[in-house]
Amino acid sequence: MSTIATDKTVLAPHRGTPISIRARLQDALPKIVLAPSFAITLVFVYGFIIWTVYLSFTNSKTFPSYALTGPRAYQRLWRWTFESDPPSSWYTSITNMGIFGFLYIGICLALGLFLAILLDQKIRGEGILRPIFLYPMALSFIVTGVAWKWFLDPGLGLEQTLHQFGWTSFHFDWIKNKDFVIYTVVIAGVWQASGFVMAMFLAGLRGIDSEIMKAAQIDGATTVQLYRRIIIPLLRPIFLSAFIVLAHMAIKSYDLVVALTSGGPGGSAWLPSNFMYEYTFKRNEMAVGSASAVIMLMTISAIIVPYLYSELREKSR
């Protein structure tokens, strides 16, 4: 029995063969296209972040100062947080941030999930209701703030309308009350963002395998048990993504506060973003404003970095 051996010739490019100019251009084209946007981002985002951090360690007032003076601006913010009596505007800002962030994120998540579950029941008119809920997100915070300012103004909006209908005992003056004005910001913010959260949850619900739910129903699971033990745990990535988006929006909410309350009576509706703008551009305390901006950046980083780390860790697995 004879064995026939066949030689297979492998064709490979010779190492000395020059690469054509066209091939080099095709290889470099994506880099050339992305280079301008990368350079702009590098300079005008990360460059100015570094510049802001630098200014926070100087004694800058109306104009930047280049002489480093140490963490004096941070020390002032520390004193204004824990040692100021009566409470400082910085203490008011971070307190409002806690109230606004907790209520804004919590209500948006709960309301968005509730609306998504309702729409997931294949109700009639879903094609009409979905754009209605999403429409507020298409508006800017300025438009939202102005609209709700008219609606909540005691002399123009809800209170005046109900008085005209005969309900003269009704009073709703939160927008002019320094103790409740921050809650009007929560109302306007929830109205705008809850539809967006609903869309995220609805996409997650539509992506769940129906076979899992059918199997649970066959095993005798009630509707409440189905959502509590199966569906809602499967929506954990949606919860996390929605939380990141809402937390980012809450921390940088400036225009909503300005348009809705103009800062509130005596700055009672200020958030850290309003404090930063006021001290940097109006009170000529650029170092203090820069320090508050750095603290806001650290807060956002404390939320986003663990999320990115967990996502990259899961992908590496």
Coordinates of C-alpha atoms in Angstrom, one line a residue:
M1 CA 0.0 0.0 0.0
S2 CA 1.6 3.2 -1.1
T3 CA 1.3 6.6 0.5
I4 CA 1.0 9.6 -1.7
A5 CA 2.3 12.8 -0.2
T6 CA 1.2 16.1 -1.5
D7 CA 3.0 19.3 -0.9
K8 CA 0.9 22.3 -0.1
T9 CA 2.4 25.6 -1.0
V10 CA 1.5 28.4 1.3
L11 CA 1.6 31.8 -0.3
A12 CA 2.7 34.5 2.1
P13 CA 3.6 38.1 1.3
H14 CA 7.3 38.7 1.2
R15 CA 8.6 40.7 4.1
G16 CA 10.4 43.0 1.9
T17 CA 7.3 43.8 -0.2
P18 CA 6.4 47.5 0.3
I19 CA 2.9 48.5 1.4
S20 CA 1.1 50.7 -1.1
I21 CA 0.3 54.3 -0.3
R22 CA -3.4 53.5 -0.7
A23 CA -3.3 50.7 1.8
R24 CA -1.5 53.0 4.3
L25 CA -4.1 55.7 3.8
Q26 CA -6.9 53.3 4.3
D27 CA -5.3 52.1 7.5
A28 CA -4.7 55.7 8.8
L29 CA -8.1 57.1 7.7
P30 CA -10.0 56.2 10.9
K31 CA -7.2 57.8 13.0
I32 CA -7.2 60.9 10.8
V33 CA -11.0 61.3 11.1
L34 CA -11.0 60.8 14.9
A35 CA -7.9 62.9 15.6
P36 CA -9.6 66.3 15.6
S37 CA -12.4 65.3 18.0
F38 CA -9.9 63.5 20.2
A39 CA -7.7 66.6 20.4
I40 CA -10.7 68.8 21.1
T41 CA -12.0 66.5 23.9
L42 CA -8.5 66.2 25.3
V43 CA -8.0 70.0 25.5
F44 CA -11.5 71.4 26.2
V45 CA -12.7 68.6 28.6
Y46 CA -9.8 67.0 30.3
G47 CA -7.5 70.0 29.9
F48 CA -10.0 72.3 31.6
I49 CA -10.7 69.8 34.3
I50 CA -7.0 69.8 35.2
W51 CA -7.1 73.7 35.0
T52 CA -10.1 73.8 37.3
V53 CA -8.3 71.5 39.8
Y54 CA -5.3 73.8 39.7
L55 CA -7.3 76.9 40.3
S56 CA -8.9 75.4 43.3
F57 CA -5.5 75.4 45.0
T58 CA -4.9 79.0 44.3
N59 CA -6.2 82.3 45.6
S60 CA -8.0 83.2 42.4
K61 CA -10.7 85.9 42.7
T62 CA -12.1 87.7 39.6
F63 CA -9.2 86.5 37.4
P64 CA -7.1 83.4 37.7
S65 CA -4.1 83.5 40.0
Y66 CA -1.1 81.2 39.2
A67 CA 0.4 81.1 42.7
L68 CA -0.5 78.0 44.6
T69 CA -1.8 78.7 48.1
G70 CA -2.8 75.2 49.2
P71 CA -6.2 73.8 50.0
R72 CA -7.6 77.0 51.4
A73 CA -10.7 76.9 49.3
Y74 CA -11.5 73.4 50.4
Q75 CA -11.0 74.4 54.0
R76 CA -13.5 77.2 53.6
L77 CA -16.0 74.8 52.2
W78 CA -15.4 72.5 55.1
R79 CA -16.0 75.3 57.6
W80 CA -19.1 76.4 55.7
T81 CA -20.4 72.8 55.9
F82 CA -19.8 72.0 59.6
E83 CA -18.9 75.2 61.5
S84 CA -21.2 77.8 59.9
D85 CA -24.0 79.3 62.0
P86 CA -26.4 80.2 60.5
P87 CA -26.1 77.6 57.7
S88 CA -24.1 78.8 54.7
S89 CA -25.2 78.8 51.1
W90 CA -22.8 75.8 50.5
Y91 CA -24.5 73.8 53.4
T92 CA -27.9 74.7 51.9
S93 CA -26.7 73.5 48.4
I94 CA -25.4 70.1 49.6
T95 CA -28.5 69.6 51.8
N96 CA -30.7 70.4 48.8
M97 CA -28.6 68.0 46.7
G98 CA -29.3 65.2 49.1
I99 CA -33.0 65.9 49.2
F100 CA -33.3 66.4 45.4
G101 CA -31.1 63.5 44.5
F102 CA -32.8 61.0 46.8
L103 CA -36.4 62.0 45.8
Y104 CA -35.6 62.5 42.1
I105 CA -33.8 59.2 41.6
G106 CA -36.2 57.2 43.8
I107 CA -39.4 58.5 42.3
C108 CA -38.2 58.3 38.7
L109 CA -37.1 54.7 39.2
A110 CA -40.4 53.7 40.9
L111 CA -42.7 55.7 38.5
G112 CA -40.7 54.6 35.4
L113 CA -40.9 50.9 36.4
F114 CA -44.7 51.2 37.2
L115 CA -45.4 52.8 33.8
A116 CA -43.3 50.3 32.0
I117 CA -45.1 47.4 33.6
L118 CA -48.5 48.9 32.7
L119 CA -47.4 49.4 29.0
D120 CA -46.0 45.9 28.9
Q121 CA -49.5 44.5 29.3
K122 CA -50.1 45.3 25.6
I123 CA -52.8 47.8 26.5
R124 CA -54.7 49.7 23.8
G125 CA -53.2 53.0 22.7
E126 CA -49.7 52.0 23.7
G127 CA -48.4 53.6 20.5
I128 CA -50.0 56.9 21.6
L129 CA -49.1 56.7 25.3
R130 CA -45.4 56.0 24.8
P131 CA -44.6 59.2 22.9
I132 CA -46.7 61.2 25.5
F133 CA -44.6 59.9 28.3
L134 CA -41.3 60.4 26.4
Y135 CA -42.2 63.9 25.2
P136 CA -41.0 65.8 28.3
M137 CA -37.5 64.4 27.8
A138 CA -37.3 66.1 24.4
L139 CA -37.7 69.5 26.2
S140 CA -34.8 71.4 27.6
F141 CA -34.6 72.0 31.4
I142 CA -35.2 75.7 30.7
V143 CA -38.5 75.1 29.0
T144 CA -39.5 72.6 31.7
G145 CA -38.6 75.1 34.4
V146 CA -40.5 78.0 32.9
A147 CA -43.6 75.8 32.2
W148 CA -43.7 74.6 35.8
K149 CA -43.0 78.0 37.1
W150 CA -46.2 79.3 35.5
F151 CA -48.1 76.2 36.6
L152 CA -47.0 76.4 40.3
D153 CA -47.1 80.2 40.6
P154 CA -49.9 81.0 43.1
G155 CA -51.0 84.1 41.1
L156 CA -51.0 82.3 37.7
G157 CA -51.2 78.6 37.8
L158 CA -52.9 75.8 39.8
E159 CA -53.9 77.8 42.9
Q160 CA -55.4 80.6 40.9
T161 CA -57.3 78.2 38.6
L162 CA -58.8 76.3 41.5
H163 CA -59.8 79.6 43.2
Q164 CA -61.7 80.6 40.1
F165 CA -63.6 77.3 40.2
G166 CA -64.6 78.1 43.8
W167 CA -62.1 76.2 45.9
T168 CA -60.8 79.3 47.7
S169 CA -59.4 77.4 50.6
F170 CA -56.8 75.6 48.4
H171 CA -53.2 77.0 48.8
F172 CA -50.1 75.7 47.1
D173 CA -47.2 78.2 47.5
W174 CA -44.3 75.9 47.6
I175 CA -42.5 77.8 44.9
K176 CA -42.3 80.9 47.1
N177 CA -41.7 79.0 50.4
K178 CA -38.0 78.6 51.2
D179 CA -38.7 75.4 53.2
F180 CA -40.5 73.7 50.3
V181 CA -39.2 75.2 47.2
I182 CA -36.7 72.4 46.6
Y183 CA -39.6 70.0 46.3
T184 CA -41.0 71.9 43.3
V185 CA -37.7 71.2 41.6
V186 CA -38.2 67.5 42.4
I187 CA -41.7 67.7 40.8
A188 CA -40.5 69.3 37.6
G189 CA -37.5 67.0 37.4
V190 CA -39.5 63.8 37.9
W191 CA -42.0 65.0 35.3
Q192 CA -39.3 65.3 32.7
A193 CA -37.2 62.2 33.4
S194 CA -39.7 59.5 34.4
G195 CA -40.8 58.9 30.8
F196 CA -37.1 58.3 29.8
V197 CA -36.7 55.8 32.7
M198 CA -40.0 54.1 31.6
A199 CA -38.6 53.6 28.1
M200 CA -35.4 52.0 29.6
F201 CA -37.5 49.6 31.7
L202 CA -39.9 48.8 28.9
A203 CA -37.0 47.8 26.7
G204 CA -35.7 45.6 29.4
L205 CA -39.1 44.0 30.0
R206 CA -39.5 43.3 26.3
G207 CA -36.1 41.6 26.3
I208 CA -36.9 39.0 28.9
D209 CA -37.5 35.5 27.6
S210 CA -41.2 34.7 27.7
E211 CA -40.4 31.0 28.3
I212 CA -39.0 31.9 31.7
M213 CA -42.3 33.6 32.7
K214 CA -44.4 30.8 31.3
A215 CA -42.4 28.2 33.2
A216 CA -42.9 30.2 36.5
Q217 CA -46.6 30.5 35.9
I218 CA -46.9 26.7 35.3
D219 CA -45.1 26.2 38.6
G220 CA -47.8 28.2 40.3
A221 CA -46.1 31.6 40.7
T222 CA -48.6 34.5 41.2
T223 CA -48.2 37.8 39.3
V224 CA -46.6 39.5 42.3
Q225 CA -44.2 36.6 42.8
L226 CA -43.4 36.6 39.1
Y227 CA -42.4 40.3 39.2
R228 CA -40.7 40.3 42.6
R229 CA -38.6 37.1 42.2
I230 CA -38.0 36.8 38.5
I231 CA -38.7 39.9 36.4
I232 CA -37.4 42.7 38.6
P233 CA -34.1 40.9 39.5
L234 CA -33.5 40.4 35.8
L235 CA -33.9 44.2 35.4
R236 CA -30.9 44.8 37.6
P237 CA -28.7 46.2 34.8
I238 CA -31.5 48.5 33.7
F239 CA -31.8 49.8 37.3
L240 CA -28.1 50.4 37.5
S241 CA -28.0 52.2 34.1
A242 CA -31.0 54.4 35.0
F243 CA -29.4 55.2 38.4
I244 CA -26.2 56.4 36.7
V245 CA -28.0 58.6 34.2
L246 CA -30.3 60.1 36.9
A247 CA -27.5 60.7 39.3
H248 CA -25.5 62.5 36.6
M249 CA -28.5 64.6 35.7
A250 CA -29.2 65.4 39.4
I251 CA -25.7 66.6 40.1
K252 CA -25.5 68.9 37.1
S253 CA -29.0 70.3 37.4
Y254 CA -28.4 74.1 37.1
D255 CA -30.7 75.4 34.5
L256 CA -33.8 73.7 35.9
V257 CA -33.3 75.5 39.3
V258 CA -32.7 78.9 37.6
A259 CA -35.6 78.7 35.2
L260 CA -38.1 77.3 37.8
T261 CA -37.2 79.2 41.0
S262 CA -34.4 81.7 40.1
G263 CA -32.5 80.1 43.0
G264 CA -35.5 80.3 45.4
P265 CA -36.0 82.9 48.2
G266 CA -32.5 83.7 49.5
G267 CA -30.9 80.9 47.5
S268 CA -33.0 78.3 49.3
A269 CA -33.2 76.2 46.1
W270 CA -29.5 76.2 45.3
L271 CA -27.8 73.1 44.3
P272 CA -23.9 72.8 44.1
S273 CA -24.0 73.7 40.5
N274 CA -25.8 77.0 41.3
F275 CA -23.3 77.6 44.1
M276 CA -20.4 77.0 41.8
Y277 CA -21.7 79.5 39.1
E278 CA -22.6 82.1 41.7
Y279 CA -19.2 82.2 43.4
T280 CA -17.2 81.8 40.3
F281 CA -18.8 84.5 38.1
K282 CA -20.9 86.7 40.4
R283 CA -19.1 86.9 43.7
N284 CA -15.6 86.8 42.3
E285 CA -14.4 83.8 44.3
M286 CA -13.0 81.7 41.5
A287 CA -11.0 79.5 43.8
V288 CA -14.0 78.6 45.9
G289 CA -16.1 78.0 42.8
S290 CA -13.4 75.8 41.3
A291 CA -13.2 73.8 44.6
S292 CA -17.0 73.2 44.6
A293 CA -16.7 72.1 40.9
V294 CA -14.0 69.6 41.8
I295 CA -16.2 68.2 44.6
M296 CA -19.0 67.8 42.1
L297 CA -16.6 66.0 39.7
M298 CA -15.5 63.7 42.6
T299 CA -19.1 62.9 43.4
I300 CA -19.9 62.0 39.8
S301 CA -16.7 59.9 39.6
A302 CA -17.6 58.1 42.8
I303 CA -20.8 56.9 41.1
I304 CA -19.6 56.2 37.6
V305 CA -16.2 54.6 38.2
P306 CA -17.5 51.7 40.2
Y307 CA -20.1 51.1 37.5
L308 CA -17.5 51.1 34.7
Y309 CA -15.3 48.8 36.8
S310 CA -18.1 46.3 37.3
E311 CA -19.0 46.4 33.6
L312 CA -15.5 45.8 32.5
R313 CA -15.0 43.1 35.1
E314 CA -18.1 41.2 33.8
K315 CA -16.9 41.5 30.2
S316 CA -13.5 40.2 31.1
R317 CA -15.1 37.1 32.5

